[in-house]
Coordinates of C-alpha atoms in Angstrom, one line a residue:
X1 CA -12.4 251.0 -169.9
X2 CA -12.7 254.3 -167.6
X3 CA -14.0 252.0 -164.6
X4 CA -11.0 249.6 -164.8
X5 CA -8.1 252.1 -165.3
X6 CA -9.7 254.5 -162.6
X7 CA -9.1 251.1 -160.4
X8 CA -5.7 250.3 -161.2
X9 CA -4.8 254.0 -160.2
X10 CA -6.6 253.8 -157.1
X11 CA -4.8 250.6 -156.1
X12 CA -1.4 252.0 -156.8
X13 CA -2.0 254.9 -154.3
X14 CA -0.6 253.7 -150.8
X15 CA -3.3 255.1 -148.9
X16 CA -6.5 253.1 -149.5
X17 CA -8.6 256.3 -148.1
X18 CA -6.9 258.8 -150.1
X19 CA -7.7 256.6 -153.4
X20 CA -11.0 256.3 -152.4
X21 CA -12.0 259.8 -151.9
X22 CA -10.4 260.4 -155.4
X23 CA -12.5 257.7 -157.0
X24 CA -15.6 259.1 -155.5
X25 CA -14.4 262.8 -157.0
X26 CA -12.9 261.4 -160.3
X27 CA -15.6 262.5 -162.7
X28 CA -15.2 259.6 -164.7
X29 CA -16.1 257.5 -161.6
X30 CA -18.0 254.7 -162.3
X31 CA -21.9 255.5 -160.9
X32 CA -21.7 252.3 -158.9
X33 CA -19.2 254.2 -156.5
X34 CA -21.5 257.7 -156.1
X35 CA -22.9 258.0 -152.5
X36 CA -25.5 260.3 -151.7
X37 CA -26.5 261.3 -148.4
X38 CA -29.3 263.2 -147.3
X39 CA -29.9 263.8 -143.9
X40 CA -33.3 263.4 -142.1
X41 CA -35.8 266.3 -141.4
X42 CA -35.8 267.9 -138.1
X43 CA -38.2 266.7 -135.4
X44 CA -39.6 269.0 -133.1
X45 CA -39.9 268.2 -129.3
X46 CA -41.7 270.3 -127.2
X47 CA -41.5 270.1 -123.1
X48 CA -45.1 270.5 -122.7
X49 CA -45.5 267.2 -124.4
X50 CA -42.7 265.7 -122.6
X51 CA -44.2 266.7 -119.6
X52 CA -47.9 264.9 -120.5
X53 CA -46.0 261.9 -121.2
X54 CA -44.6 261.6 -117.8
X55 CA -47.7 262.8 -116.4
X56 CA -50.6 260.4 -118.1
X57 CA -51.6 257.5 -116.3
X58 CA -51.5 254.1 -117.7
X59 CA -53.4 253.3 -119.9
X60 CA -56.5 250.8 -118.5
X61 CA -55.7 251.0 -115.2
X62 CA -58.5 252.0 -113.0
X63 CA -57.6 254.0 -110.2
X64 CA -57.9 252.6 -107.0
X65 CA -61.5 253.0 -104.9
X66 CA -59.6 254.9 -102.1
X67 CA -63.2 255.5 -100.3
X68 CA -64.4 251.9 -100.5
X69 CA -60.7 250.6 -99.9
X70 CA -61.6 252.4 -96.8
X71 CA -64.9 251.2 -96.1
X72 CA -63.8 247.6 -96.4
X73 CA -61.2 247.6 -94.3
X74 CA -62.6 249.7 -91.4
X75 CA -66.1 247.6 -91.3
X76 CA -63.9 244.1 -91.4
X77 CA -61.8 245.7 -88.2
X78 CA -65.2 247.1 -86.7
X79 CA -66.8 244.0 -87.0
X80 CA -64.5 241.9 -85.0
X81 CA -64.8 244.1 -82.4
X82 CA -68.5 244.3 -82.1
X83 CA -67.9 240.3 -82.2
X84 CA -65.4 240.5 -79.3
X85 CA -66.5 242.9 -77.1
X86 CA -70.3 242.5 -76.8
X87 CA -69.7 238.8 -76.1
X88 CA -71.0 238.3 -72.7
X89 CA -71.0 240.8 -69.4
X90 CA -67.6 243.2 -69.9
X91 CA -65.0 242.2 -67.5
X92 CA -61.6 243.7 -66.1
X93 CA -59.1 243.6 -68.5
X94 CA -57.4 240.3 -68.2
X95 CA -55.0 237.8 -70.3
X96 CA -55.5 233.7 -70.1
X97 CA -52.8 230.8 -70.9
X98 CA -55.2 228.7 -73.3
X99 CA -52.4 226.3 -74.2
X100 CA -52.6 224.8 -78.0
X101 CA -53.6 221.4 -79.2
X102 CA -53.2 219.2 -75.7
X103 CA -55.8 216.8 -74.3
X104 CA -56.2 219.2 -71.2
X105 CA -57.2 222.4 -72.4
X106 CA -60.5 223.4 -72.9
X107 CA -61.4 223.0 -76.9
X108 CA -58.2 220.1 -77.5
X109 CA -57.3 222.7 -80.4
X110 CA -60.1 222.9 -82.4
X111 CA -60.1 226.5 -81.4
X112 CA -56.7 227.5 -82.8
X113 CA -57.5 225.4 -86.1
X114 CA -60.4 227.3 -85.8
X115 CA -58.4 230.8 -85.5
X116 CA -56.3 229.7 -88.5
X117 CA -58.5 228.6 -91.0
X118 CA -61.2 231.6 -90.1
X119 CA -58.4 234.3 -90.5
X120 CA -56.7 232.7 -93.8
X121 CA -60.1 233.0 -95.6
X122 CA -61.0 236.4 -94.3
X123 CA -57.1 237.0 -96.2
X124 CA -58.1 235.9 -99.2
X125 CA -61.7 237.1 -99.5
X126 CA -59.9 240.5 -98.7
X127 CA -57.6 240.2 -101.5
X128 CA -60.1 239.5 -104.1
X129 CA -61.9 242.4 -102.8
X130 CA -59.1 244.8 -103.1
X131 CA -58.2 243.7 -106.1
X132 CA -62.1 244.6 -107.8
X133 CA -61.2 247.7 -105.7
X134 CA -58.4 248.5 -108.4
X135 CA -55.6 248.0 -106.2
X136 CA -52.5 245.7 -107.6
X137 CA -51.9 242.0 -106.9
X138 CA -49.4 242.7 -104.6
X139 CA -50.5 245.5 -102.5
X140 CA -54.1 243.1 -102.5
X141 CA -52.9 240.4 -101.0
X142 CA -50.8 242.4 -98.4
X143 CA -53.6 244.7 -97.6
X144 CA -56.1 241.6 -97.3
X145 CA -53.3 240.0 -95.0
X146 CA -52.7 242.9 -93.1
X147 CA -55.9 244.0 -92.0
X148 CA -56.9 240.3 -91.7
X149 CA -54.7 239.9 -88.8
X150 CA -55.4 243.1 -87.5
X151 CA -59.0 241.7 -87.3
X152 CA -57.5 239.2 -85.6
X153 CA -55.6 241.3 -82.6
X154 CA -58.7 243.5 -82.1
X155 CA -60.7 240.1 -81.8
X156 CA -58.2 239.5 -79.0
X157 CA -58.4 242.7 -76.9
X158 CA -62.4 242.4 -76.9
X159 CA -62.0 238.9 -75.4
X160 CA -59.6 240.5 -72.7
X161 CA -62.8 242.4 -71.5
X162 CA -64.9 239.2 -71.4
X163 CA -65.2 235.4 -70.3
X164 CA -62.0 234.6 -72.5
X165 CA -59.5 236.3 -71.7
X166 CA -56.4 238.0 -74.3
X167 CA -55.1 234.5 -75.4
X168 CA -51.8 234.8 -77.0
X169 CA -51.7 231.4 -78.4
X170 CA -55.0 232.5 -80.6
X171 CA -53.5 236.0 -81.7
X172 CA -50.2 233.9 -83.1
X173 CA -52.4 231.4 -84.5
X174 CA -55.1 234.4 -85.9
X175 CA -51.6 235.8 -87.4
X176 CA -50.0 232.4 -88.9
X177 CA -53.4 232.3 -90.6
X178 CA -53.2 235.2 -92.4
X179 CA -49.6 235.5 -92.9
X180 CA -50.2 232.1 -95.0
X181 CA -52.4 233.3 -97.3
X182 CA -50.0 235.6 -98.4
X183 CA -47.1 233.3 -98.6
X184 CA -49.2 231.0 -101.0
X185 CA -50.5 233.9 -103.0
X186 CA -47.2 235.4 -103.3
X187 CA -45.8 232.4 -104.4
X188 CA -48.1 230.5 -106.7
X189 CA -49.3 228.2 -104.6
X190 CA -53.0 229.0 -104.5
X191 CA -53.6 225.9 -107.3
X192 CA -51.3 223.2 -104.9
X193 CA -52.4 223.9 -101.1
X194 CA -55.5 225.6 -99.5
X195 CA -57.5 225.2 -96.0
X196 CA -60.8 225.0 -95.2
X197 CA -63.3 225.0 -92.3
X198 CA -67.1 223.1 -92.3
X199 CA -69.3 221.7 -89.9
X200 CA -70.2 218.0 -89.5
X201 CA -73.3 216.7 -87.9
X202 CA -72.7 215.4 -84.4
X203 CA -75.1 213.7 -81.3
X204 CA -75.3 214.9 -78.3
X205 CA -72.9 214.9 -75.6
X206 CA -72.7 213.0 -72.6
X207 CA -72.7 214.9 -69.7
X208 CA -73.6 218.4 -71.2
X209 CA -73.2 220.8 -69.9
X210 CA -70.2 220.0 -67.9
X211 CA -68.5 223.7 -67.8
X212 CA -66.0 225.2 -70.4
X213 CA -66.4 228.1 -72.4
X214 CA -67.9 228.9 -75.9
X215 CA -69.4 227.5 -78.4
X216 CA -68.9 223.3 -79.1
X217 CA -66.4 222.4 -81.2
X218 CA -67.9 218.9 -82.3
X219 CA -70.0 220.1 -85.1
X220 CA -66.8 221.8 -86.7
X221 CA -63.3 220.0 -88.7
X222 CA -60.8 221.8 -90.5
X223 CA -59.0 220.6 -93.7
X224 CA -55.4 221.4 -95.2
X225 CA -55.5 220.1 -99.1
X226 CA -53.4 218.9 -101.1
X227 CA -54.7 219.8 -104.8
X228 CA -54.4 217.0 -107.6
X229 CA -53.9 219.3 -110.5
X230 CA -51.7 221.7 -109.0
X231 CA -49.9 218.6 -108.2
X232 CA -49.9 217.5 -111.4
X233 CA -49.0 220.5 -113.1
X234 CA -46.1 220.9 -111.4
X235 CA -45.1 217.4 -111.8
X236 CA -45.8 217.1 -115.4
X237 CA -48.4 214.1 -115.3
X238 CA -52.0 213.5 -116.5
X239 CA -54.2 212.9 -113.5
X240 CA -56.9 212.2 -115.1
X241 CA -60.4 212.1 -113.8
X242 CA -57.9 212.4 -109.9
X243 CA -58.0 216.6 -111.1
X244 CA -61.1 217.2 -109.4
X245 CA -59.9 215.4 -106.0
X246 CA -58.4 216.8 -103.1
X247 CA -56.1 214.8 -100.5
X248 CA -56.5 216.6 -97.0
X249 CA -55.5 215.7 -93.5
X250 CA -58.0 216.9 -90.9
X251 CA -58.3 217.7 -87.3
X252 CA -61.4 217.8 -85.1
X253 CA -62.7 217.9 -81.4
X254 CA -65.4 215.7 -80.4
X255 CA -66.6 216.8 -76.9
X256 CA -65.0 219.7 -76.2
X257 CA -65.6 221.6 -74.4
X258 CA -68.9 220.3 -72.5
X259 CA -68.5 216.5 -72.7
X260 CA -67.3 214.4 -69.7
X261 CA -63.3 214.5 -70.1
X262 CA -63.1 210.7 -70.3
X263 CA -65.3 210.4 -73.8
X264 CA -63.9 213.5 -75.6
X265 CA -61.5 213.2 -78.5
X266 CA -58.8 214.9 -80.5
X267 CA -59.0 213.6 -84.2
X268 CA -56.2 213.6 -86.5
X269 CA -57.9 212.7 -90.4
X270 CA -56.8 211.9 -93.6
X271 CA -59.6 212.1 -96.9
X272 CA -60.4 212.3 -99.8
X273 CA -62.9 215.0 -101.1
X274 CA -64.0 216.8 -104.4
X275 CA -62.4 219.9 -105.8
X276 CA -65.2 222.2 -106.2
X277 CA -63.3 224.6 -108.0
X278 CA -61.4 222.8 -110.8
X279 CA -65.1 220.8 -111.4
X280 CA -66.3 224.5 -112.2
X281 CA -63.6 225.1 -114.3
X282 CA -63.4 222.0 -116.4
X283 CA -67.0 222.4 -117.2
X284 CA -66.1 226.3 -118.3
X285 CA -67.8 228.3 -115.4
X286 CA -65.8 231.7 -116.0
X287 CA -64.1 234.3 -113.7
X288 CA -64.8 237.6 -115.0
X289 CA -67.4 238.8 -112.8
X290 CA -66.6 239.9 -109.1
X291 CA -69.3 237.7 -107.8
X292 CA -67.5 234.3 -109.9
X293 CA -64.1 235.3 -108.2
X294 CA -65.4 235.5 -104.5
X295 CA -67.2 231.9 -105.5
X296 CA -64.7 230.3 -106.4
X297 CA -62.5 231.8 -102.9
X298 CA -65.7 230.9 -100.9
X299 CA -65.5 226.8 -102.6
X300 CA -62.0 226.6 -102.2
X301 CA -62.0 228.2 -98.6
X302 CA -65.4 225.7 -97.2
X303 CA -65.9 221.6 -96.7
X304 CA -69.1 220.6 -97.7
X305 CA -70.4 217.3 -96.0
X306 CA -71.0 214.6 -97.8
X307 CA -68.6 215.4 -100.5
X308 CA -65.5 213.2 -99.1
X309 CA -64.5 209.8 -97.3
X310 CA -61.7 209.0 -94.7
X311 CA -60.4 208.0 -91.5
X312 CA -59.9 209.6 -88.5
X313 CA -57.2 208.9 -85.7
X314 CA -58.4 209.9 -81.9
X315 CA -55.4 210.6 -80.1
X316 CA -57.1 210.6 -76.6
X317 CA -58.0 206.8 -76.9
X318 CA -55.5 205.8 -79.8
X319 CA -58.0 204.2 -82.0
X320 CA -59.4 204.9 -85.7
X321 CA -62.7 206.2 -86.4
X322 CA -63.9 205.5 -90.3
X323 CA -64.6 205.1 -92.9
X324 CA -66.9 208.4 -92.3
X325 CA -66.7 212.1 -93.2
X326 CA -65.1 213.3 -90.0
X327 CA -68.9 213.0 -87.7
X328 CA -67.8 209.5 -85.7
X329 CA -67.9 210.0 -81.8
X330 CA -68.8 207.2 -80.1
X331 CA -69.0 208.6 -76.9
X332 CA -72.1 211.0 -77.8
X333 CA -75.8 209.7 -77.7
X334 CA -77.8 209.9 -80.7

């Protein structure tokens, strides 16, 4: 056969190329060994349309509301002045040493948990806002930081001009607030941790008014959460009906700043509450309206009496208050 013989000969040649080529040229090559090759048709590419390539922008991305960006941001800084600096006559310019959490100064902390929690939700509100704004995730939550604690140092010079004083303790704290809600965003920890501020009822103090400055811290407790399904999410076990629960330590002031020194108290709580938020979502309460995302910020950011049970720990006197929701002060009158 034609095939075979053609083989042998192309064996016998030392040079397995040069037998190759011949068999591919032999005209009695077997068609099993013909190669054809033909190349591809030119394709033309034009630098104006390399040029719109580059220049097109994403596509559904909005661009970002620069004007309202602007808006925002401005009347969030505005209004912390008008807060600060129309409080009470305008004084000299002048700084005050407010101290922090101790049994002498003149709100026992509830000011500076006050400072922290106010300026970690004004964070996040911000972020949520930038973000329907069409800015990214990132630059959001930075923006809504940023000019959050840049609320929080103008807050501070308007109090320099009046019955407060520039308190450096609050502008670190007004800071640390802010700076946190970027650190959980950043990192994923919006579902695990949170804080949040509410009011309690409270009696009437004994002794009232007996000085101090500002408003009275009783009717106000502050909440850091620990978040049952984030929890469980990350630890890879069923919670159960414990999802829509939230274990938080507390602090409150009962007394301060009016109440007779002796009867006030520094509280230091730990509770049990419900999770607003993960209820919503469990029953299927959606997120794709603007209005649904600042909700669900606002729930996750405020503590609504009535809605949790633990026990309180007053430093002052060393004793526990509780069970209650955080309103115990025996040394008000009803």
């Amino acid at each position: 056969m034609a095939g075979f013989a053609l083989s042998r000969k192309a064996l016998a040649d030392p040079s397995l190329e040069r037998s190759f080529a011949f068999l591919l040229e032999e005209p009695g090559a077997p068609a099993t060994f013909r190669l054809g090759f033909q190349p591809p048709a030119p394709v033309e590419i034009r630098i104006d349309d390399l040029q719109d390539a580059v220049e097109a922008p994403p596509p559904d991305v909005p661009r970002p509301h620069t004007f309202w960006i602007g808006v925002v941001s401005l009347a969030t800084v505005a209004g912390s002045a008008a807060n600060s600096f129309t409080d009470g006559p305008s004084q000299k310019f002048h700084f005050t040493d407010e101290g922090w959490f101790g049994r002498q100064t003149y709100a026992g902390g509830g000011d500076k948990a006050s400072h922290f929690a106010s300026y970690n939700t004004v964070a996040r509100l911000l972020t949520q806002v930038y973000q329907e704004l069409g800015v990214s995730t990132d630059r959001s939550r930075l923006y809504g930081s940023g000019i959050s604690a840049l609320a929080g140092l103008v807050t501070e010079f308007g109090d320099g001009t009046n019955k407060y004083g520039f308190s450096f303790e609050d502008m670190i704290t007004d800071f640390l607030g802010s700076a946190t809600a970027l650190a959980t965003a950043h990192y994923g920890l919006d579902d695990l941790i949170g804080f949040r501020s509410g009011v309690v009822p409270h009696p009437k103090v004994v002794g009232q008014p007996n000085g101090g400055t500002g408003k009275d811290y009783t009717a106000e407790i502050y909440a850091g959460d620990m978040k049952i399904a984030g929890l469980a999410k990350r630890l890879n076990f069923n919670p159960g009906p414990a999802r829509f629960l939230l274990l938080s330590t507390t602090y409150g002031v009962k007394g301060y700043p009016y109440a007779l020194p002796e009867v006030r108290e520094r509280q230091i709580g730990i509770e049990v509450g419900l999770h607003f938020t993960e209820i919503l979502r469990a029953v299927g309460v959606p997120q794709n309206r603007w209005w649904l995302r600042v909700l669900f910020v606002i729930l996750d950011s405020v503590r609504i009496p009535y809605t949790q049970i633990g026990f309180q720990y007053d430093v002052n006197h060393k004793k526990w208050r509780g069970p209650g929701i955080g309103d115990s002060f025996p040394g008000g009158e009803r």
